[in-house]
Amino acid sequence: MLCINNIYTDPYFNLATEEYLLKNFSEDIFMLWQNEPSVIIGKYQNVLAEVNLDFVEKKQIKIVRRLTGGGSVFHDLGNINLTFIERNTNADFDRFTARTVDLLSKLGIQAQADNRRTINVNGLKISGSAQCVHKDKVMYHATLLFSSDLKTLTATLDSDPKQVENNKDSKIYVQSVKSPVTNILENLAEPMDLDYLKDFVFDYFLHEKEGNGMYKINEEDIRAINILRDKKYATKEWNFHGKTEKRIPEPFPIPANI
């Protein structure tokens, strides 16, 4: 498995990175990453039903539609994101959640997963996940709330029903299942900072299986990812309407060192 410590925090770039890796790499992948303040909506959701547009505009919070289904989540630099991409014709997404619960247990966090693969501590959500299948590959990604601004999270996802009522183009869409949340930081017996958590998580998956190795996103990757970013993930057509330009170059050439 290739393990990628993604240092970029532009949500348009990072969502494009996931699609690029999913569609162009033959190796299994784990990626650890973070986004600057943003709301990431599911592929089949209606922005107007999920996001407080006045608030996000005032706070300059980016809205980005992802490739997977499920509900909306708020990202900031107080949470981390885990992405797994594997070749698998018989997807068992529960095992990804189980691996995350096991990781947390080694940090002294007694977490439980429910039937929606939400991870909770003391009945409060610290992680949500989503997944998709592309040909013979699967992608699963999850958030881990560590020290996120929960007031901003709540305000961002507190949409005004009138936004949908007043829009004639609104169609049937997937609605988020709202849950009370908490931060990992508030549930630790011993103090820990975010950098320690990031190092621990990355090291855990890097050494999870013999043969895993690190991979650094290179200039060739970045050029290809930025094409996808600019033509899809940074566009209003995709983020608000789920539509893209007719032609986005795909697949991108796989770098020679893979």
mmCIF file of N, CA and C in Angstrom, residues 16-137:
data_model
loop_
_atom_site.group_PDB
_atom_site.id
_atom_site.type_symbol
_atom_site.label_atom_id
_atom_site.label_comp_id
_atom_site.label_asym_id
_atom_site.label_seq_id
_atom_site.Cartn_x
_atom_site.Cartn_y
_atom_site.Cartn_z
ATOM 1 N N ALA A 16 -9.957 16.627 -5.828
ATOM 2 C CA ALA A 16 -9.456 16.212 -7.139
ATOM 3 C C ALA A 16 -8.376 15.141 -6.990
ATOM 4 N N THR A 17 -7.547 15.259 -5.950
ATOM 5 C CA THR A 17 -6.500 14.268 -5.703
ATOM 6 C C THR A 17 -7.092 12.888 -5.479
ATOM 7 N N GLU A 18 -8.168 12.822 -4.709
ATOM 8 C CA GLU A 18 -8.808 11.527 -4.475
ATOM 9 C C GLU A 18 -9.237 10.880 -5.794
ATOM 10 N N GLU A 19 -9.907 11.644 -6.653
ATOM 11 C CA GLU A 19 -10.374 11.077 -7.915
ATOM 12 C C GLU A 19 -9.197 10.670 -8.799
ATOM 13 N N TYR A 20 -8.175 11.487 -8.821
ATOM 14 C CA TYR A 20 -6.980 11.181 -9.610
ATOM 15 C C TYR A 20 -6.339 9.875 -9.154
ATOM 16 N N LEU A 21 -6.189 9.704 -7.854
ATOM 17 C CA LEU A 21 -5.589 8.483 -7.330
ATOM 18 C C LEU A 21 -6.473 7.266 -7.605
ATOM 19 N N LEU A 22 -7.769 7.425 -7.420
ATOM 20 C CA LEU A 22 -8.706 6.330 -7.626
ATOM 21 C C LEU A 22 -8.667 5.814 -9.066
ATOM 22 N N LYS A 23 -8.588 6.721 -10.018
ATOM 23 C CA LYS A 23 -8.745 6.346 -11.423
ATOM 24 C C LYS A 23 -7.436 6.087 -12.159
ATOM 25 N N ASN A 24 -6.310 6.370 -11.502
ATOM 26 C CA ASN A 24 -5.055 6.292 -12.244
ATOM 27 C C ASN A 24 -3.954 5.450 -11.611
ATOM 28 N N PHE A 25 -4.088 5.076 -10.345
ATOM 29 C CA PHE A 25 -3.050 4.289 -9.701
ATOM 30 C C PHE A 25 -3.506 2.841 -9.554
ATOM 31 N N SER A 26 -2.601 1.920 -9.763
ATOM 32 C CA SER A 26 -2.924 0.501 -9.622
ATOM 33 C C SER A 26 -2.692 -0.004 -8.199
ATOM 34 N N GLU A 27 -1.862 0.695 -7.429
ATOM 35 C CA GLU A 27 -1.557 0.297 -6.062
ATOM 36 C C GLU A 27 -2.696 0.655 -5.109
ATOM 37 N N ASP A 28 -2.825 -0.107 -4.014
ATOM 38 C CA ASP A 28 -3.684 0.317 -2.914
ATOM 39 C C ASP A 28 -3.074 1.566 -2.289
ATOM 40 N N ILE A 29 -3.934 2.431 -1.741
ATOM 41 C CA ILE A 29 -3.465 3.732 -1.249
ATOM 42 C C ILE A 29 -4.117 4.071 0.081
ATOM 43 N N PHE A 30 -3.321 4.660 0.963
ATOM 44 C CA PHE A 30 -3.844 5.361 2.131
ATOM 45 C C PHE A 30 -3.339 6.793 2.055
ATOM 46 N N MET A 31 -4.244 7.747 2.259
ATOM 47 C CA MET A 31 -3.847 9.161 2.250
ATOM 48 C C MET A 31 -4.382 9.859 3.487
ATOM 49 N N LEU A 32 -3.509 10.594 4.157
ATOM 50 C CA LEU A 32 -3.874 11.448 5.280
ATOM 51 C C LEU A 32 -3.848 12.887 4.805
ATOM 52 N N TRP A 33 -4.912 13.649 5.079
ATOM 53 C CA TRP A 33 -4.983 15.005 4.549
ATOM 54 C C TRP A 33 -5.889 15.875 5.405
ATOM 55 N N GLN A 34 -5.787 17.196 5.177
ATOM 56 C CA GLN A 34 -6.618 18.185 5.860
ATOM 57 C C GLN A 34 -7.086 19.244 4.875
ATOM 58 N N ASN A 35 -8.203 19.867 5.190
ATOM 59 C CA ASN A 35 -8.718 20.983 4.399
ATOM 60 C C ASN A 35 -8.821 22.239 5.248
ATOM 61 N N GLU A 36 -8.578 23.370 4.619
ATOM 62 C CA GLU A 36 -8.933 24.638 5.232
ATOM 63 C C GLU A 36 -10.455 24.685 5.329
ATOM 64 N N PRO A 37 -11.047 25.635 6.085
ATOM 65 C CA PRO A 37 -12.494 25.613 6.304
ATOM 66 C C PRO A 37 -13.302 25.436 5.020
ATOM 67 N N SER A 38 -14.136 24.409 5.024
ATOM 68 C CA SER A 38 -14.917 24.061 3.839
ATOM 69 C C SER A 38 -16.058 23.152 4.248
ATOM 70 N N VAL A 39 -17.072 23.109 3.422
ATOM 71 C CA VAL A 39 -18.152 22.151 3.626
ATOM 72 C C VAL A 39 -18.143 21.226 2.416
ATOM 73 N N ILE A 40 -18.053 19.934 2.689
ATOM 74 C CA ILE A 40 -17.934 18.919 1.650
ATOM 75 C C ILE A 40 -19.274 18.193 1.551
ATOM 76 N N ILE A 41 -19.936 18.351 0.431
ATOM 77 C CA ILE A 41 -21.269 17.768 0.289
ATOM 78 C C ILE A 41 -21.207 16.488 -0.535
ATOM 79 N N GLY A 42 -22.169 15.597 -0.279
ATOM 80 C CA GLY A 42 -22.227 14.334 -0.995
ATOM 81 C C GLY A 42 -22.574 14.533 -2.460
ATOM 82 N N LYS A 43 -22.208 13.567 -3.270
ATOM 83 C CA LYS A 43 -22.394 13.648 -4.722
ATOM 84 C C LYS A 43 -23.844 13.902 -5.110
ATOM 85 N N TYR A 44 -24.786 13.359 -4.329
ATOM 86 C CA TYR A 44 -26.200 13.436 -4.717
ATOM 87 C C TYR A 44 -26.992 14.405 -3.846
ATOM 88 N N GLN A 45 -26.316 15.385 -3.274
ATOM 89 C CA GLN A 45 -26.995 16.328 -2.391
ATOM 90 C C GLN A 45 -27.275 17.665 -3.068
ATOM 91 N N ASN A 46 -28.198 18.397 -2.436
ATOM 92 C CA ASN A 46 -28.568 19.736 -2.882
ATOM 93 C C ASN A 46 -27.916 20.742 -1.929
ATOM 94 N N VAL A 47 -27.029 21.568 -2.453
ATOM 95 C CA VAL A 47 -26.319 22.543 -1.625
ATOM 96 C C VAL A 47 -27.297 23.394 -0.833
ATOM 97 N N LEU A 48 -28.394 23.799 -1.459
ATOM 98 C CA LEU A 48 -29.345 24.700 -0.811
ATOM 99 C C LEU A 48 -29.991 24.065 0.417
ATOM 100 N N ALA A 49 -30.094 22.736 0.412
ATOM 101 C CA ALA A 49 -30.717 22.034 1.536
ATOM 102 C C ALA A 49 -29.731 21.697 2.639
ATOM 103 N N GLU A 50 -28.441 21.890 2.385
ATOM 104 C CA GLU A 50 -27.413 21.441 3.317
ATOM 105 C C GLU A 50 -26.615 22.567 3.959
ATOM 106 N N VAL A 51 -26.495 23.695 3.281
ATOM 107 C CA VAL A 51 -25.518 24.708 3.666
ATOM 108 C C VAL A 51 -26.188 26.045 3.944
ATOM 109 N N ASN A 52 -25.754 26.715 5.002
ATOM 110 C CA ASN A 52 -26.188 28.078 5.289
ATOM 111 C C ASN A 52 -25.381 29.012 4.401
ATOM 112 N N LEU A 53 -25.937 29.362 3.244
ATOM 113 C CA LEU A 53 -25.173 30.099 2.237
ATOM 114 C C LEU A 53 -24.719 31.470 2.723
ATOM 115 N N ASP A 54 -25.555 32.156 3.464
ATOM 116 C CA ASP A 54 -25.172 33.481 3.974
ATOM 117 C C ASP A 54 -23.971 33.366 4.907
ATOM 118 N N PHE A 55 -23.993 32.346 5.754
ATOM 119 C CA PHE A 55 -22.904 32.176 6.723
ATOM 120 C C PHE A 55 -21.598 31.817 6.028
ATOM 121 N N VAL A 56 -21.638 30.857 5.108
ATOM 122 C CA VAL A 56 -20.388 30.431 4.468
ATOM 123 C C VAL A 56 -19.800 31.537 3.588
ATOM 124 N N GLU A 57 -20.673 32.338 2.994
ATOM 125 C CA GLU A 57 -20.169 33.458 2.197
ATOM 126 C C GLU A 57 -19.488 34.487 3.100
ATOM 127 N N LYS A 58 -20.105 34.764 4.224
ATOM 128 C CA LYS A 58 -19.535 35.733 5.160
ATOM 129 C C LYS A 58 -18.191 35.246 5.708
ATOM 130 N N LYS A 59 -18.097 33.951 5.987
ATOM 131 C CA LYS A 59 -16.880 33.376 6.578
ATOM 132 C C LYS A 59 -15.894 32.879 5.521
ATOM 133 N N GLN A 60 -16.255 33.016 4.256
ATOM 134 C CA GLN A 60 -15.403 32.570 3.144
ATOM 135 C C GLN A 60 -15.059 31.087 3.253
ATOM 136 N N ILE A 61 -16.086 30.303 3.537
ATOM 137 C CA ILE A 61 -15.952 28.845 3.623
ATOM 138 C C ILE A 61 -16.285 28.257 2.260
ATOM 139 N N LYS A 62 -15.396 27.452 1.729
ATOM 140 C CA LYS A 62 -15.588 26.871 0.391
ATOM 141 C C LYS A 62 -16.608 25.747 0.430
ATOM 142 N N ILE A 63 -17.369 25.609 -0.640
ATOM 143 C CA ILE A 63 -18.315 24.516 -0.824
ATOM 144 C C ILE A 63 -17.765 23.616 -1.929
ATOM 145 N N VAL A 64 -17.622 22.336 -1.614
ATOM 146 C CA VAL A 64 -17.057 21.404 -2.593
ATOM 147 C C VAL A 64 -17.884 20.117 -2.607
ATOM 148 N N ARG A 65 -18.243 19.680 -3.800
ATOM 149 C CA ARG A 65 -18.963 18.407 -3.957
ATOM 150 C C ARG A 65 -17.944 17.290 -4.154
ATOM 151 N N ARG A 66 -18.121 16.193 -3.429
ATOM 152 C CA ARG A 66 -17.190 15.079 -3.539
ATOM 153 C C ARG A 66 -17.711 14.001 -4.487
ATOM 154 N N LEU A 67 -16.893 12.985 -4.695
ATOM 155 C CA LEU A 67 -17.217 11.907 -5.624
ATOM 156 C C LEU A 67 -18.102 10.846 -4.996
ATOM 157 N N THR A 68 -18.149 10.807 -3.659
ATOM 158 C CA THR A 68 -18.920 9.785 -2.951
ATOM 159 C C THR A 68 -20.283 10.320 -2.505
ATOM 160 N N GLY A 69 -21.172 9.395 -2.138
ATOM 161 C CA GLY A 69 -22.493 9.783 -1.673
ATOM 162 C C GLY A 69 -22.464 10.189 -0.204
ATOM 163 N N GLY A 70 -23.618 10.034 0.449
ATOM 164 C CA GLY A 70 -23.694 10.357 1.867
ATOM 165 C C GLY A 70 -23.980 11.820 2.133
ATOM 166 N N GLY A 71 -23.780 12.217 3.396
ATOM 167 C CA GLY A 71 -24.176 13.551 3.839
ATOM 168 C C GLY A 71 -23.044 14.549 3.865
ATOM 169 N N SER A 72 -23.402 15.779 4.225
ATOM 170 C CA SER A 72 -22.447 16.885 4.250
ATOM 171 C C SER A 72 -21.625 16.879 5.531
ATOM 172 N N VAL A 73 -20.369 17.295 5.402
ATOM 173 C CA VAL A 73 -19.479 17.397 6.554
ATOM 174 C C VAL A 73 -18.712 18.715 6.487
ATOM 175 N N PHE A 74 -18.351 19.208 7.653
ATOM 176 C CA PHE A 74 -17.547 20.423 7.749
ATOM 177 C C PHE A 74 -16.099 20.037 8.004
ATOM 178 N N HIS A 75 -15.200 20.664 7.265
ATOM 179 C CA HIS A 75 -13.768 20.444 7.465
ATOM 180 C C HIS A 75 -13.107 21.741 7.902
ATOM 181 N N ASP A 76 -12.140 21.639 8.793
ATOM 182 C CA ASP A 76 -11.211 22.733 9.067
ATOM 183 C C ASP A 76 -9.900 22.103 9.503
ATOM 184 N N LEU A 77 -8.945 22.911 9.894
ATOM 185 C CA LEU A 77 -7.631 22.374 10.240
ATOM 186 C C LEU A 77 -7.608 21.732 11.620
ATOM 187 N N GLY A 78 -8.770 21.624 12.252
ATOM 188 C CA GLY A 78 -8.896 20.907 13.514
ATOM 189 C C GLY A 78 -9.367 19.475 13.324
ATOM 190 N N ASN A 79 -9.574 19.063 12.082
ATOM 191 C CA ASN A 79 -9.906 17.666 11.839
ATOM 192 C C ASN A 79 -8.962 17.098 10.783
ATOM 193 N N ILE A 80 -8.833 15.792 10.769
ATOM 194 C CA ILE A 80 -8.034 15.130 9.740
ATOM 195 C C ILE A 80 -8.938 14.211 8.934
ATOM 196 N N ASN A 81 -8.479 13.872 7.739
ATOM 197 C CA ASN A 81 -9.245 13.022 6.837
ATOM 198 C C ASN A 81 -8.403 11.829 6.406
ATOM 199 N N LEU A 82 -9.049 10.677 6.347
ATOM 200 C CA LEU A 82 -8.390 9.440 5.945
ATOM 201 C C LEU A 82 -9.045 8.925 4.678
ATOM 202 N N THR A 83 -8.243 8.609 3.670
ATOM 203 C CA THR A 83 -8.767 8.042 2.434
ATOM 204 C C THR A 83 -8.081 6.714 2.161
ATOM 205 N N PHE A 84 -8.887 5.695 1.855
ATOM 206 C CA PHE A 84 -8.374 4.384 1.471
ATOM 207 C C PHE A 84 -8.888 4.059 0.067
ATOM 208 N N ILE A 85 -7.985 3.634 -0.788
ATOM 209 C CA ILE A 85 -8.339 3.207 -2.137
ATOM 210 C C ILE A 85 -7.746 1.824 -2.339
ATOM 211 N N GLU A 86 -8.592 0.864 -2.674
ATOM 212 C CA GLU A 86 -8.119 -0.511 -2.819
ATOM 213 C C GLU A 86 -8.771 -1.202 -4.003
ATOM 214 N N ARG A 87 -8.036 -2.136 -4.571
ATOM 215 C CA ARG A 87 -8.605 -2.992 -5.615
ATOM 216 C C ARG A 87 -9.400 -4.087 -4.922
ATOM 217 N N ASN A 88 -10.699 -4.115 -5.171
ATOM 218 C CA ASN A 88 -11.554 -5.032 -4.424
ATOM 219 C C ASN A 88 -12.874 -5.189 -5.165
ATOM 220 N N THR A 89 -13.171 -6.400 -5.604
ATOM 221 C CA THR A 89 -14.413 -6.634 -6.337
ATOM 222 C C THR A 89 -15.562 -7.019 -5.417
ATOM 223 N N ASN A 90 -15.279 -7.207 -4.131
ATOM 224 C CA ASN A 90 -16.316 -7.558 -3.156
ATOM 225 C C ASN A 90 -16.145 -6.645 -1.947
ATOM 226 N N ALA A 91 -16.591 -5.409 -2.082
ATOM 227 C CA ALA A 91 -16.301 -4.370 -1.098
ATOM 228 C C ALA A 91 -16.907 -4.686 0.270
ATOM 229 N N ASP A 92 -16.076 -4.576 1.289
ATOM 230 C CA ASP A 92 -16.521 -4.688 2.678
ATOM 231 C C ASP A 92 -16.083 -3.404 3.386
ATOM 232 N N PHE A 93 -16.914 -2.386 3.325
ATOM 233 C CA PHE A 93 -16.530 -1.083 3.842
ATOM 234 C C PHE A 93 -16.453 -1.067 5.367
ATOM 235 N N ASP A 94 -17.143 -2.008 6.013
ATOM 236 C CA ASP A 94 -17.117 -2.040 7.482
ATOM 237 C C ASP A 94 -15.707 -2.274 8.021
ATOM 238 N N ARG A 95 -14.869 -2.973 7.257
ATOM 239 C CA ARG A 95 -13.529 -3.260 7.768
ATOM 240 C C ARG A 95 -12.673 -1.993 7.830
ATOM 241 N N PHE A 96 -12.959 -1.005 6.974
ATOM 242 C CA PHE A 96 -12.235 0.263 7.066
ATOM 243 C C PHE A 96 -12.595 0.978 8.372
ATOM 244 N N THR A 97 -13.876 0.960 8.692
ATOM 245 C CA THR A 97 -14.323 1.569 9.946
ATOM 246 C C THR A 97 -13.723 0.849 11.139
ATOM 247 N N ALA A 98 -13.679 -0.480 11.067
ATOM 248 C CA ALA A 98 -13.120 -1.268 12.172
ATOM 249 C C ALA A 98 -11.643 -0.939 12.384
ATOM 250 N N ARG A 99 -10.921 -0.699 11.305
ATOM 251 C CA ARG A 99 -9.494 -0.352 11.434
ATOM 252 C C ARG A 99 -9.331 0.993 12.143
ATOM 253 N N THR A 100 -10.225 1.915 11.851
ATOM 254 C CA THR A 100 -10.161 3.228 12.488
ATOM 255 C C THR A 100 -10.504 3.127 13.970
ATOM 256 N N VAL A 101 -11.504 2.320 14.305
ATOM 257 C CA VAL A 101 -11.865 2.117 15.713
ATOM 258 C C VAL A 101 -10.699 1.482 16.463
ATOM 259 N N ASP A 102 -10.011 0.526 15.828
ATOM 260 C CA ASP A 102 -8.853 -0.102 16.460
ATOM 261 C C ASP A 102 -7.739 0.908 16.689
ATOM 262 N N LEU A 103 -7.499 1.759 15.701
ATOM 263 C CA LEU A 103 -6.492 2.818 15.839
ATOM 264 C C LEU A 103 -6.804 3.705 17.042
ATOM 265 N N LEU A 104 -8.053 4.110 17.168
ATOM 266 C CA LEU A 104 -8.451 4.980 18.266
ATOM 267 C C LEU A 104 -8.274 4.297 19.617
ATOM 268 N N SER A 105 -8.520 2.995 19.654
ATOM 269 C CA SER A 105 -8.379 2.268 20.919
ATOM 270 C C SER A 105 -6.933 2.306 21.414
ATOM 271 N N LYS A 106 -5.995 2.345 20.488
ATOM 272 C CA LYS A 106 -4.579 2.403 20.861
ATOM 273 C C LYS A 106 -4.194 3.788 21.379
ATOM 274 N N LEU A 107 -5.069 4.766 21.184
ATOM 275 C CA LEU A 107 -4.884 6.097 21.754
ATOM 276 C C LEU A 107 -5.665 6.256 23.052
ATOM 277 N N GLY A 108 -6.296 5.174 23.492
ATOM 278 C CA GLY A 108 -7.081 5.220 24.720
ATOM 279 C C GLY A 108 -8.488 5.739 24.529
ATOM 280 N N ILE A 109 -8.956 5.777 23.275
ATOM 281 C CA ILE A 109 -10.298 6.284 22.973
ATOM 282 C C ILE A 109 -11.212 5.107 22.701
ATOM 283 N N GLN A 110 -12.193 4.897 23.549
ATOM 284 C CA GLN A 110 -13.119 3.787 23.392
ATOM 285 C C GLN A 110 -14.294 4.234 22.518
ATOM 286 N N ALA A 111 -14.173 3.976 21.234
ATOM 287 C CA ALA A 111 -15.161 4.419 20.255
ATOM 288 C C ALA A 111 -15.983 3.236 19.757
ATOM 289 N N GLN A 112 -17.171 3.542 19.264
ATOM 290 C CA GLN A 112 -18.056 2.517 18.712
ATOM 291 C C GLN A 112 -18.566 2.974 17.346
ATOM 292 N N ALA A 113 -18.706 2.013 16.448
ATOM 293 C CA ALA A 113 -19.253 2.302 15.120
ATOM 294 C C ALA A 113 -20.699 1.825 15.055
ATOM 295 N N ASP A 114 -21.549 2.613 14.369
ATOM 296 C CA ASP A 114 -22.942 2.194 14.204
ATOM 297 C C ASP A 114 -23.153 1.642 12.799
ATOM 298 N N ASN A 115 -24.413 1.348 12.459
ATOM 299 C CA ASN A 115 -24.686 0.699 11.178
ATOM 300 C C ASN A 115 -24.524 1.634 9.975
ATOM 301 N N ARG A 116 -24.308 2.927 10.216
ATOM 302 C CA ARG A 116 -24.017 3.856 9.120
ATOM 303 C C ARG A 116 -22.523 4.154 9.036
ATOM 304 N N ARG A 117 -21.736 3.382 9.774
ATOM 305 C CA ARG A 117 -20.272 3.538 9.832
ATOM 306 C C ARG A 117 -19.879 4.884 10.434
ATOM 307 N N THR A 118 -20.768 5.457 11.221
ATOM 308 C CA THR A 118 -20.427 6.619 12.036
ATOM 309 C C THR A 118 -19.688 6.116 13.270
ATOM 310 N N ILE A 119 -18.628 6.816 13.665
ATOM 311 C CA ILE A 119 -17.885 6.445 14.864
ATOM 312 C C ILE A 119 -18.223 7.436 15.967
ATOM 313 N N ASN A 120 -18.614 6.910 17.109
ATOM 314 C CA ASN A 120 -19.072 7.721 18.235
ATOM 315 C C ASN A 120 -18.244 7.466 19.489
ATOM 316 N N VAL A 121 -18.151 8.488 20.318
ATOM 317 C CA VAL A 121 -17.574 8.368 21.651
ATOM 318 C C VAL A 121 -18.609 8.905 22.635
ATOM 319 N N ASN A 122 -19.006 8.068 23.577
ATOM 320 C CA ASN A 122 -20.039 8.459 24.548
ATOM 321 C C ASN A 122 -21.301 8.985 23.857
ATOM 322 N N GLY A 123 -21.656 8.355 22.740
ATOM 323 C CA GLY A 123 -22.878 8.706 22.023
ATOM 324 C C GLY A 123 -22.776 9.921 21.122
ATOM 325 N N LEU A 124 -21.594 10.516 21.042
ATOM 326 C CA LEU A 124 -21.398 11.702 20.205
ATOM 327 C C LEU A 124 -20.475 11.372 19.040
ATOM 328 N N LYS A 125 -20.784 11.924 17.897
ATOM 329 C CA LYS A 125 -20.069 11.597 16.660
ATOM 330 C C LYS A 125 -18.697 12.269 16.607
ATOM 331 N N ILE A 126 -17.672 11.469 16.274
ATOM 332 C CA ILE A 126 -16.343 12.032 16.013
ATOM 333 C C ILE A 126 -15.880 11.736 14.594
ATOM 334 N N SER A 127 -16.617 10.875 13.891
ATOM 335 C CA SER A 127 -16.193 10.497 12.548
ATOM 336 C C SER A 127 -17.374 10.067 11.699
ATOM 337 N N GLY A 128 -17.415 10.587 10.480
ATOM 338 C CA GLY A 128 -18.367 10.127 9.477
ATOM 339 C C GLY A 128 -17.594 9.636 8.278
ATOM 340 N N SER A 129 -18.233 8.815 7.452
ATOM 341 C CA SER A 129 -17.531 8.245 6.314
ATOM 342 C C SER A 129 -18.447 8.142 5.100
ATOM 343 N N ALA A 130 -17.835 7.951 3.958
ATOM 344 C CA ALA A 130 -18.560 7.747 2.709
ATOM 345 C C ALA A 130 -17.698 6.885 1.806
ATOM 346 N N GLN A 131 -18.275 6.330 0.768
ATOM 347 C CA GLN A 131 -17.563 5.401 -0.076
ATOM 348 C C GLN A 131 -18.130 5.371 -1.491
ATOM 349 N N CYS A 132 -17.350 4.818 -2.408
ATOM 350 C CA CYS A 132 -17.831 4.625 -3.768
ATOM 351 C C CYS A 132 -17.061 3.471 -4.397
ATOM 352 N N VAL A 133 -17.592 2.976 -5.501
ATOM 353 C CA VAL A 133 -16.956 1.914 -6.266
ATOM 354 C C VAL A 133 -16.683 2.453 -7.657
ATOM 355 N N HIS A 134 -15.462 2.232 -8.147
ATOM 356 C CA HIS A 134 -15.099 2.604 -9.516
ATOM 357 C C HIS A 134 -14.464 1.399 -10.184
ATOM 358 N N LYS A 135 -15.217 0.787 -11.106
ATOM 359 C CA LYS A 135 -14.762 -0.421 -11.794
ATOM 360 C C LYS A 135 -14.422 -1.489 -10.748
ATOM 361 N N ASP A 136 -13.155 -1.947 -10.689
ATOM 362 C CA ASP A 136 -12.798 -2.981 -9.721
ATOM 363 C C ASP A 136 -12.098 -2.403 -8.507
ATOM 364 N N LYS A 137 -12.329 -1.105 -8.238
ATOM 365 C CA LYS A 137 -11.681 -0.453 -7.105
ATOM 366 C C LYS A 137 -12.725 0.201 -6.206
#
